[in-house]
Coordinates of C-alpha atoms in Angstrom, one line a residue:
Chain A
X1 CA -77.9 -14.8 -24.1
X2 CA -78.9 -18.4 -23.5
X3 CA -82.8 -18.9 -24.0
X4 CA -83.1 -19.4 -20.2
X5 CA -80.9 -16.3 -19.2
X6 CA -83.5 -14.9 -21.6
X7 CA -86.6 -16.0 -19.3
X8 CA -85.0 -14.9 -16.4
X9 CA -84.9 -11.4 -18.2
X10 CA -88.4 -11.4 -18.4
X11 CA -89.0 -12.4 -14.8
X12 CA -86.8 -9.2 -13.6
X13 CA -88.3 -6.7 -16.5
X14 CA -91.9 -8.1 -14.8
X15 CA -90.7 -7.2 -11.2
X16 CA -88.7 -4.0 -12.0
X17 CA -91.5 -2.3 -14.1
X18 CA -94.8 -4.5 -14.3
X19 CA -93.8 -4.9 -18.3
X20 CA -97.0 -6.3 -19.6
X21 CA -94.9 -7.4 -22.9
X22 CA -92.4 -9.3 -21.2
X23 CA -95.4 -10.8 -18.8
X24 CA -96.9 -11.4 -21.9
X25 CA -93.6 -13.4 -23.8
X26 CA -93.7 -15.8 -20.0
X27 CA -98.0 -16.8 -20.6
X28 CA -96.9 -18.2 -24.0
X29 CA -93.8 -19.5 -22.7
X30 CA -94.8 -21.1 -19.6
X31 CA -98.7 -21.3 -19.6
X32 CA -99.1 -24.4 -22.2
X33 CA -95.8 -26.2 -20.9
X34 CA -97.5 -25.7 -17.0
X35 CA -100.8 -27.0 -18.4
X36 CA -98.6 -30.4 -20.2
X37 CA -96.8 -30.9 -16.9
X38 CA -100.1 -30.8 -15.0
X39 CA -102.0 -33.0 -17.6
X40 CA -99.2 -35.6 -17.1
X41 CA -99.4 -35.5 -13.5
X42 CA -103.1 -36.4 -13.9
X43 CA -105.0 -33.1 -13.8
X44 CA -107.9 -32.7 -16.2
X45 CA -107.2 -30.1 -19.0
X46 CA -109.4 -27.7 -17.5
X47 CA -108.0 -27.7 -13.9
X48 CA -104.5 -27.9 -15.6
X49 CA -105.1 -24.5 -17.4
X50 CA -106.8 -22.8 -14.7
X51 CA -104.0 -23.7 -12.5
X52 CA -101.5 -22.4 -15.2
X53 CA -103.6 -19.3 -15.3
X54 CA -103.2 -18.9 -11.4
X55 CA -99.6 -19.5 -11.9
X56 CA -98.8 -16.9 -14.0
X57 CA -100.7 -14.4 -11.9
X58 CA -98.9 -15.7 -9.2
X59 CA -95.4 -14.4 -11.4
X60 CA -97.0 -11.1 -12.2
X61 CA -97.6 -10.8 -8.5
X62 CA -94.4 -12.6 -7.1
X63 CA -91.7 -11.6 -9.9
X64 CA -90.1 -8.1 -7.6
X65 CA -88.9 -11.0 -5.1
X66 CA -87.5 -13.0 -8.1
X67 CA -84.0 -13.2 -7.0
X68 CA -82.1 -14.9 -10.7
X69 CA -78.8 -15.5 -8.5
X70 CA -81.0 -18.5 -6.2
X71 CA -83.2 -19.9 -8.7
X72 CA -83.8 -20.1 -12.8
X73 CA -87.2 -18.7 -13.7
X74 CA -87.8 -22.4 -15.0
X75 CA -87.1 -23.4 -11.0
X76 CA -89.0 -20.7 -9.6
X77 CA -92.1 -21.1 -12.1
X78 CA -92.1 -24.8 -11.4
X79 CA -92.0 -24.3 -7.7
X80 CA -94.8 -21.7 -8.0
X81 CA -97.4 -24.2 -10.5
X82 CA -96.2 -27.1 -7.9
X83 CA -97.4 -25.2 -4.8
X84 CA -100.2 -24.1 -6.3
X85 CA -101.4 -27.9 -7.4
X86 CA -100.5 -29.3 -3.9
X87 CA -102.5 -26.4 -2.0
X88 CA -105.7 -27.0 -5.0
X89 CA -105.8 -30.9 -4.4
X90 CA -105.4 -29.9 -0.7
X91 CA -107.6 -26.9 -0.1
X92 CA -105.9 -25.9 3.5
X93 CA -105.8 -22.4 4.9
X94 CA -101.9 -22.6 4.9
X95 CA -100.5 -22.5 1.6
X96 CA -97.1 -24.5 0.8
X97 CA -95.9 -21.7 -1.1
X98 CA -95.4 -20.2 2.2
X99 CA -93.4 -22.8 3.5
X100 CA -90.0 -22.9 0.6
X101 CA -89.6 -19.1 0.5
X102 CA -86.1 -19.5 0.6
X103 CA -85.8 -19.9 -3.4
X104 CA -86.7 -15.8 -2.8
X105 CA -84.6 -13.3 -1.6
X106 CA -84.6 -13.4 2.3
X107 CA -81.6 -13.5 2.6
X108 CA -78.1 -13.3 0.7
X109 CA -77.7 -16.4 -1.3
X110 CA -75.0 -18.9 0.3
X111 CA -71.7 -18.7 -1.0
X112 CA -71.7 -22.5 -1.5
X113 CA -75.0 -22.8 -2.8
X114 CA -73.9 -25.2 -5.4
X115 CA -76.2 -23.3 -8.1
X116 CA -75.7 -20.0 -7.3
X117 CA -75.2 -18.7 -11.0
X118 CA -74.9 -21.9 -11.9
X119 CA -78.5 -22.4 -11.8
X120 CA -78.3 -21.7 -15.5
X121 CA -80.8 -24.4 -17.1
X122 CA -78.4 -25.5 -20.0
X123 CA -75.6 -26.9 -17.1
X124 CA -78.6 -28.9 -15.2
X125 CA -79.7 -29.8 -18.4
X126 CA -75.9 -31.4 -19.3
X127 CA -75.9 -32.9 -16.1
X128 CA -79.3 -34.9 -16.6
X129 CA -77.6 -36.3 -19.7
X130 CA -74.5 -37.5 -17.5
X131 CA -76.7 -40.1 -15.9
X132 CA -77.5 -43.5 -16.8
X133 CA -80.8 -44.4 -17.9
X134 CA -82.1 -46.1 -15.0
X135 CA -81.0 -43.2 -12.4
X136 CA -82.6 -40.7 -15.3
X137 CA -85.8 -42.6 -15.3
X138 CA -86.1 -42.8 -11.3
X139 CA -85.0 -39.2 -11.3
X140 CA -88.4 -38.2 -14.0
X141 CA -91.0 -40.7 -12.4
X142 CA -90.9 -38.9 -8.8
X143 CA -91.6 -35.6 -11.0
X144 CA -94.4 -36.8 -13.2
X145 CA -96.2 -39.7 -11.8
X146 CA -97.5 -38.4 -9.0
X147 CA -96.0 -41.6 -7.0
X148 CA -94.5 -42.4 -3.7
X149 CA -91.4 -44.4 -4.5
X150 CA -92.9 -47.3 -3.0
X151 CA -95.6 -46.7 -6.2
X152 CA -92.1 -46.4 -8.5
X153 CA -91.3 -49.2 -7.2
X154 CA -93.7 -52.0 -8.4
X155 CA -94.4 -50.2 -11.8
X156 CA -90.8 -50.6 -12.5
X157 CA -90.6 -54.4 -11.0
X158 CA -87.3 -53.3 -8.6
X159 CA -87.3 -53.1 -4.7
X160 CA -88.0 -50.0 -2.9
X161 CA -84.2 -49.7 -2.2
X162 CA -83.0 -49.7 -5.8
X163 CA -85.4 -46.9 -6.5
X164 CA -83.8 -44.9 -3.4
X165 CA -80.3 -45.7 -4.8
X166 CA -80.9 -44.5 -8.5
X167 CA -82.5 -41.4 -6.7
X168 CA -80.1 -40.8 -4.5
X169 CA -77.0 -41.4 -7.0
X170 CA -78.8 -40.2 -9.9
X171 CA -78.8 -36.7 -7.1
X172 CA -75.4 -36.8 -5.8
X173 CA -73.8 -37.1 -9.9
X174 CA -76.4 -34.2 -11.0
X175 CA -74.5 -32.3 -7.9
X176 CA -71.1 -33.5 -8.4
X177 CA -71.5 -32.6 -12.2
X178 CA -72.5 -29.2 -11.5
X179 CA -69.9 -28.2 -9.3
X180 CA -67.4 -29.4 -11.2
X181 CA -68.6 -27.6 -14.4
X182 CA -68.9 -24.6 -12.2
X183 CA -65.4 -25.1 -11.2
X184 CA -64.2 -25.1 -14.9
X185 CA -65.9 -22.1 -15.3
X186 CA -64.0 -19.8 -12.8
Chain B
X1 CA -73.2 -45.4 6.6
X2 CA -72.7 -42.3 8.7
X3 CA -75.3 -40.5 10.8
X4 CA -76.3 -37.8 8.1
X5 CA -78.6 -35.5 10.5
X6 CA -80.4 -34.4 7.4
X7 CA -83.1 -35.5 5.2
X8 CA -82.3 -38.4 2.4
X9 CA -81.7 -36.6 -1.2
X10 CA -84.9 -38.9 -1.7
X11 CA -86.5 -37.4 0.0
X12 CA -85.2 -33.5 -0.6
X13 CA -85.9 -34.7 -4.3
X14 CA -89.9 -35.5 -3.3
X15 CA -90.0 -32.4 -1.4
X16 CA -88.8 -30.3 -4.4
X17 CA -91.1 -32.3 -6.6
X18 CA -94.1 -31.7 -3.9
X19 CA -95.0 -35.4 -3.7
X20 CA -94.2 -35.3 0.2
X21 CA -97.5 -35.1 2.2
X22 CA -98.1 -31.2 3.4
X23 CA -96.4 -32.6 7.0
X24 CA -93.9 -34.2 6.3
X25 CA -93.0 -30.5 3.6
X26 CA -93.5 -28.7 6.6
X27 CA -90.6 -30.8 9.0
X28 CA -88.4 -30.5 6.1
X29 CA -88.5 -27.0 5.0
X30 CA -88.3 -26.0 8.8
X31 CA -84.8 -28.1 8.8
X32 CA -84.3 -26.3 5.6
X33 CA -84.4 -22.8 7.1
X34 CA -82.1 -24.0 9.9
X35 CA -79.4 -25.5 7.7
X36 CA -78.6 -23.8 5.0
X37 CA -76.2 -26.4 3.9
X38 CA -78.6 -28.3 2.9
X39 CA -80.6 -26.3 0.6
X40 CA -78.7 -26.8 -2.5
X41 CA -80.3 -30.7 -2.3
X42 CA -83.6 -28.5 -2.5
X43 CA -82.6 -25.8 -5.0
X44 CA -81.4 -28.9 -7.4
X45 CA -84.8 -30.5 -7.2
X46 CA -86.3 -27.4 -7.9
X47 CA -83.9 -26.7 -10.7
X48 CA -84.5 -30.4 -12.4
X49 CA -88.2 -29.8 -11.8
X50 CA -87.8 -26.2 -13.8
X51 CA -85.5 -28.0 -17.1
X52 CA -88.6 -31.1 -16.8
X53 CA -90.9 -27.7 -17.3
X54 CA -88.9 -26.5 -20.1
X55 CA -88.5 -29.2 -22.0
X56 CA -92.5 -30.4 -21.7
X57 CA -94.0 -30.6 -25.5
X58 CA -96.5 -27.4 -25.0
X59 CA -100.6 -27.7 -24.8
X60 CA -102.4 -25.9 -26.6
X61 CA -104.4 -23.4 -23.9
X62 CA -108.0 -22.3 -24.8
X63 CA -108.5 -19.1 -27.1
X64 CA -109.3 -16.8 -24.3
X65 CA -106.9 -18.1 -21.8
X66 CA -104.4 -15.4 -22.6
X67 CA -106.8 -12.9 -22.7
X68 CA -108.5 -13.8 -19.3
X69 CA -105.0 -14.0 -17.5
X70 CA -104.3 -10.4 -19.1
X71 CA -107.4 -8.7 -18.2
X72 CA -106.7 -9.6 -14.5
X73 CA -103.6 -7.6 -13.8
X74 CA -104.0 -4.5 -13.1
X75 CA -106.0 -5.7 -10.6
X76 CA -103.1 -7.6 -9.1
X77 CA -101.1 -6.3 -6.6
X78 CA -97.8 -6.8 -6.0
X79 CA -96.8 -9.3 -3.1
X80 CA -95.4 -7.7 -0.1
X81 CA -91.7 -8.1 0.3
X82 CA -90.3 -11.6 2.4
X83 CA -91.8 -11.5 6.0
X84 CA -89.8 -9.9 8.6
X85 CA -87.5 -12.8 10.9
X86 CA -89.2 -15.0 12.8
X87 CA -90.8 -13.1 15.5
X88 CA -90.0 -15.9 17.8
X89 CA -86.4 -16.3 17.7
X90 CA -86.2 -20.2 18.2
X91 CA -89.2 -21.6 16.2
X92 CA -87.9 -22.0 12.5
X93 CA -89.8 -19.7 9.9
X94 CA -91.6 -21.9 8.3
X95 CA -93.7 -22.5 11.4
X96 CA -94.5 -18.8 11.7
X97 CA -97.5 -19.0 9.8
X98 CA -99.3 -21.9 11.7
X99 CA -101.5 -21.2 15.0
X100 CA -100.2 -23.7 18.2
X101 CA -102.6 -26.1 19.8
X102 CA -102.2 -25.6 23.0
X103 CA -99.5 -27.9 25.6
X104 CA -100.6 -30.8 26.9
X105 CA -99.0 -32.9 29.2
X106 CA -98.3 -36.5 28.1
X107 CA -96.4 -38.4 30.6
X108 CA -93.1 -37.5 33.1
X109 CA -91.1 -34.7 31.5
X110 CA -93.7 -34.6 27.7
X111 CA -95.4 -32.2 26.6
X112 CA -96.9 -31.5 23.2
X113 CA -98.9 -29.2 21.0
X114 CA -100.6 -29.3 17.5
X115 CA -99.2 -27.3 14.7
X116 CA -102.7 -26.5 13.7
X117 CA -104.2 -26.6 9.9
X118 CA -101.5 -29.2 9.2
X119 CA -103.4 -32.4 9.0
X120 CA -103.6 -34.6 6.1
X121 CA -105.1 -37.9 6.2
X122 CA -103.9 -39.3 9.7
X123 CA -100.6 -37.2 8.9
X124 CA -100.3 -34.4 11.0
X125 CA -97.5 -31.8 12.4
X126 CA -96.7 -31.6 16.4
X127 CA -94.1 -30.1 18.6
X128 CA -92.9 -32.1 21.1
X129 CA -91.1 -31.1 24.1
X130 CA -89.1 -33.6 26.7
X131 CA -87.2 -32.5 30.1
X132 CA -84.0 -32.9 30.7
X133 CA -82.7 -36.5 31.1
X134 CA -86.2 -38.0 29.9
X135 CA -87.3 -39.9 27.2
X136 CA -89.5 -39.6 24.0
X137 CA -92.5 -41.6 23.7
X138 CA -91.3 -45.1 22.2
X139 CA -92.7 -44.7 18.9
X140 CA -93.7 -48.0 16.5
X141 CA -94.0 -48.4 12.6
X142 CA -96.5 -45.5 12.1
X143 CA -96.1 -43.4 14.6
X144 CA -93.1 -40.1 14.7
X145 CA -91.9 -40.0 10.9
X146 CA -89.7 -37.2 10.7
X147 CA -88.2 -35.2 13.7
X148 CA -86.3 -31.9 13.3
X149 CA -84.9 -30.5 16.6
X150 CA -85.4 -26.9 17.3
X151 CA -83.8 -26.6 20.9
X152 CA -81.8 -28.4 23.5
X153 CA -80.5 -32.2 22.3
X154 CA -81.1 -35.6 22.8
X155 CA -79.1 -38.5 21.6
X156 CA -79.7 -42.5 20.8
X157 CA -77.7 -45.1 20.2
X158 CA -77.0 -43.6 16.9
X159 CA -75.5 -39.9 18.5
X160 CA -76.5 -36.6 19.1
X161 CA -79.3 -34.2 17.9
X162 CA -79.1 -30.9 18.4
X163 CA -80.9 -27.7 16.4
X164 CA -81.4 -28.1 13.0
X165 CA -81.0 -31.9 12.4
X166 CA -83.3 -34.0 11.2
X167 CA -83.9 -37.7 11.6
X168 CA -86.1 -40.2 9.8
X169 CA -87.4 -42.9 11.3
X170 CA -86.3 -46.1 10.8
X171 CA -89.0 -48.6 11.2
X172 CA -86.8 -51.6 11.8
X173 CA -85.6 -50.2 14.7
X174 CA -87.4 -49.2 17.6
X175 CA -85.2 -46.7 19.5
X176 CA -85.8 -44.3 22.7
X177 CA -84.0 -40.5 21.8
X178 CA -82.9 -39.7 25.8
X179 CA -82.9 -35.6 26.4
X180 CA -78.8 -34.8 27.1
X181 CA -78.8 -30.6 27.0
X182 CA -80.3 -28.8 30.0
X183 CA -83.2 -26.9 28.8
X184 CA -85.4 -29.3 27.5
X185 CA -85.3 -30.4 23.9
X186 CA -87.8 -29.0 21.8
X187 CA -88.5 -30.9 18.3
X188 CA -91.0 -30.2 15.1
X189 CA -92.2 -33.8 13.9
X190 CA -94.6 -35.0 11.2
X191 CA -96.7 -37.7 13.0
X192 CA -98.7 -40.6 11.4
X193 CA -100.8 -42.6 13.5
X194 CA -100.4 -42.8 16.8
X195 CA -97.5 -42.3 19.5
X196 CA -97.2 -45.3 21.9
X197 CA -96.3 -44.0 25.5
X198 CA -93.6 -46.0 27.3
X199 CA -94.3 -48.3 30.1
X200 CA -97.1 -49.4 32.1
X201 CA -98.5 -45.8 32.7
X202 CA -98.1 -45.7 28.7
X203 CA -101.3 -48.4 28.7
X204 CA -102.8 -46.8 31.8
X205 CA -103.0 -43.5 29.9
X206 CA -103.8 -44.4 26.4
X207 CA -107.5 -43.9 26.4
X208 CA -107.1 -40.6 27.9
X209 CA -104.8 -39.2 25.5
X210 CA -105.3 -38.4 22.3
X211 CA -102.3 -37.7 20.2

């Protein structure tokens, strides 16, 4: 079993029986990687820890509607810690985790969603190798620096457009690589 | 390029990354839940997002982190499941959860309400509805962002929208949508700024209303 087919596991032994050893394999997982992707995106040690605390409470409370055919754990962890940052810095009565439920099961997963099983971290993980280093870096910075591409931008000295185009290629080869590995495997 | 009736993968990407402001998340994920087809842009987001959490070099976490978290679930409970479909059968889902402002009448034909506890900044979510054969309020720079149609259609000079697609606006180019279905054409839009009314009544009334 691949180390992420192996996360998953523990997600589904979480939901399926409240397993307090497998919740306990995700904290030391997931908690001090949460807390590093925080800190990078600006967040003081102590709100990034108590925000990876939340998170994983969050997965104990979430993980029966953990649906591994839709999303990776990684994927649905890392939508859960960035839902949970968004609604802290914004402290509205709505939460955004309400708004992207689709990554749980409300329905049966698409036939052509592209990462449907696929999902699998290690063939994302090829396919962020597959692109250049410009379309890579574009690709990180709208993850971790907390910028608007127009902020991406000037700290990389190119116009707004060539940001947009690295994204937006850097997107369509991640896709295009996918599919087709998905297509070798069947 | 070709009239793509859904959001930029620039933008999908910030919206998977959660560096779009809360309206603008909220125009997208309601074209999300119309068209499916276009979730995979989201899912891979989410999925580079989740390897980008893998692969971070761990922190260390405070001695009694763990133990804190630990201590706290058993008195967790478990979520409920998904919440039943959308009990009104044209609004998208993801508005489900947000009260309505109530209508107010704009101009010929426009109406609009507040998606309340949406506001960020000047950014805010509205629904927008326009008779038959009129048109939207001319927006400028700054004004209607993003538009998702929920019901009925209008076209520009670029083609038709009908339910589910999504347009960003362009801010070199000033267009008017015109209404082209029957019913009137209901749309979900993440406003910033102000929305300039057409014409001379468009002056006349712009004291009065507050958008």
């Amino acid at each position: 079993m691949s180390p992420s087919r192996a996360l998953d596991e523990l997600v589904l032994r979480v939901g399926e029986s409240r397993d307090r050893e497998a919740f306990a394999g995700l904290f030391d997982h997931y908690a001090p990687r949460i807390k590093a992707l925080l800190m990078r995106g600006g967040a003081s040690a102590s709100a990034a820890e108590e925000l990876a605390q939340e998170t994983l409470l969050t997965v104990w409370r979430k993980a029966h509607l953990f649906d591994p055919a839709r999303a990776s754990a990684a994927a649905w962890i890392f939508t859960i810690a960035r839902n949970l940052r968004i609604d802290h810095f914004r402290r509205g009565s709505v939460t955004l985790h309400e708004l992207d439920f689709h990554l749980e099961a409300e329905e049966p997963a698409q036939p052509d969603a592209i990462l449907s099983g696929a999902q699998d971290a290690q063939r994302v993980r090829a396919a962020m190798l597959s692109l250049n280093a410009d379309q890579a870096a574009a690709i990180e910075m709208a993850f971790f620096q907390e910028q608007t591409h127009a902020e991406i931008s000037r700290t990389l000295g190119v116009p707004l457009g060539t940001v947009k185009a690295r994204i937006r290629f850097g997107m369509m080869k991640l896709r295009a690589c996918i599919e087709r590995d998905r297509g070798d495997a069947s | 390029m070709s009239l793509r009736r859904q959001p930029s993968e620039e933008r999908l990407l910030a919206f998977a990354a959660g560096t779009l402001s809360f309206p603008e998340a909220v125009v997208v994920a309601a074209h999300l839940s119309l068209r499916p087809v276009t979730r995979p842009w989201a899912d891979l987001g989410a999925a580079v997002g989740g390897v980008l959490l893998d692969d971070q070099a761990p922190e260390t976490l405070s001695s009694q982190a763990r133990r804190e978290v630990m201590a706290r679930l058993d008195a967790v409970e478990p979520e409920a499941e998904p919440r039943p479909a959308s009990a009104d059968p044209v609004l998208p889902a993801p508005l489900d959860q947000f009260a309505l402002g109530p209508w107010r009448w704009l101009g010929p034909g426009v109406h609009v309400r507040d998606v309340l506890g949406t506001r960020q900044g000047d950014c805010r979510v509205i629904l927008l509805k326009i008779a038959s054969g009129q048109s939207a309020p001319r927006h400028t720079h700054g004004g209607v962002e993003l538009t998702c149609v929920i019901d009925g259609a209008y076209a520009t000079e670029d083609g038709v929208f009908s339910r589910g697609d999504f347009e960003e606006a362009d801010p070199s180019v000033t267009h008017q949508p015109k209404v082209v279905s029957k019913e009137p054409c209901l749309c979900v839009a993440a406003l910033d700024g102000q929305i300039l009314l057409p014409g001379r009544l468009g002056k006349l009334l712009a004291p009065f209303v507050r958008l």
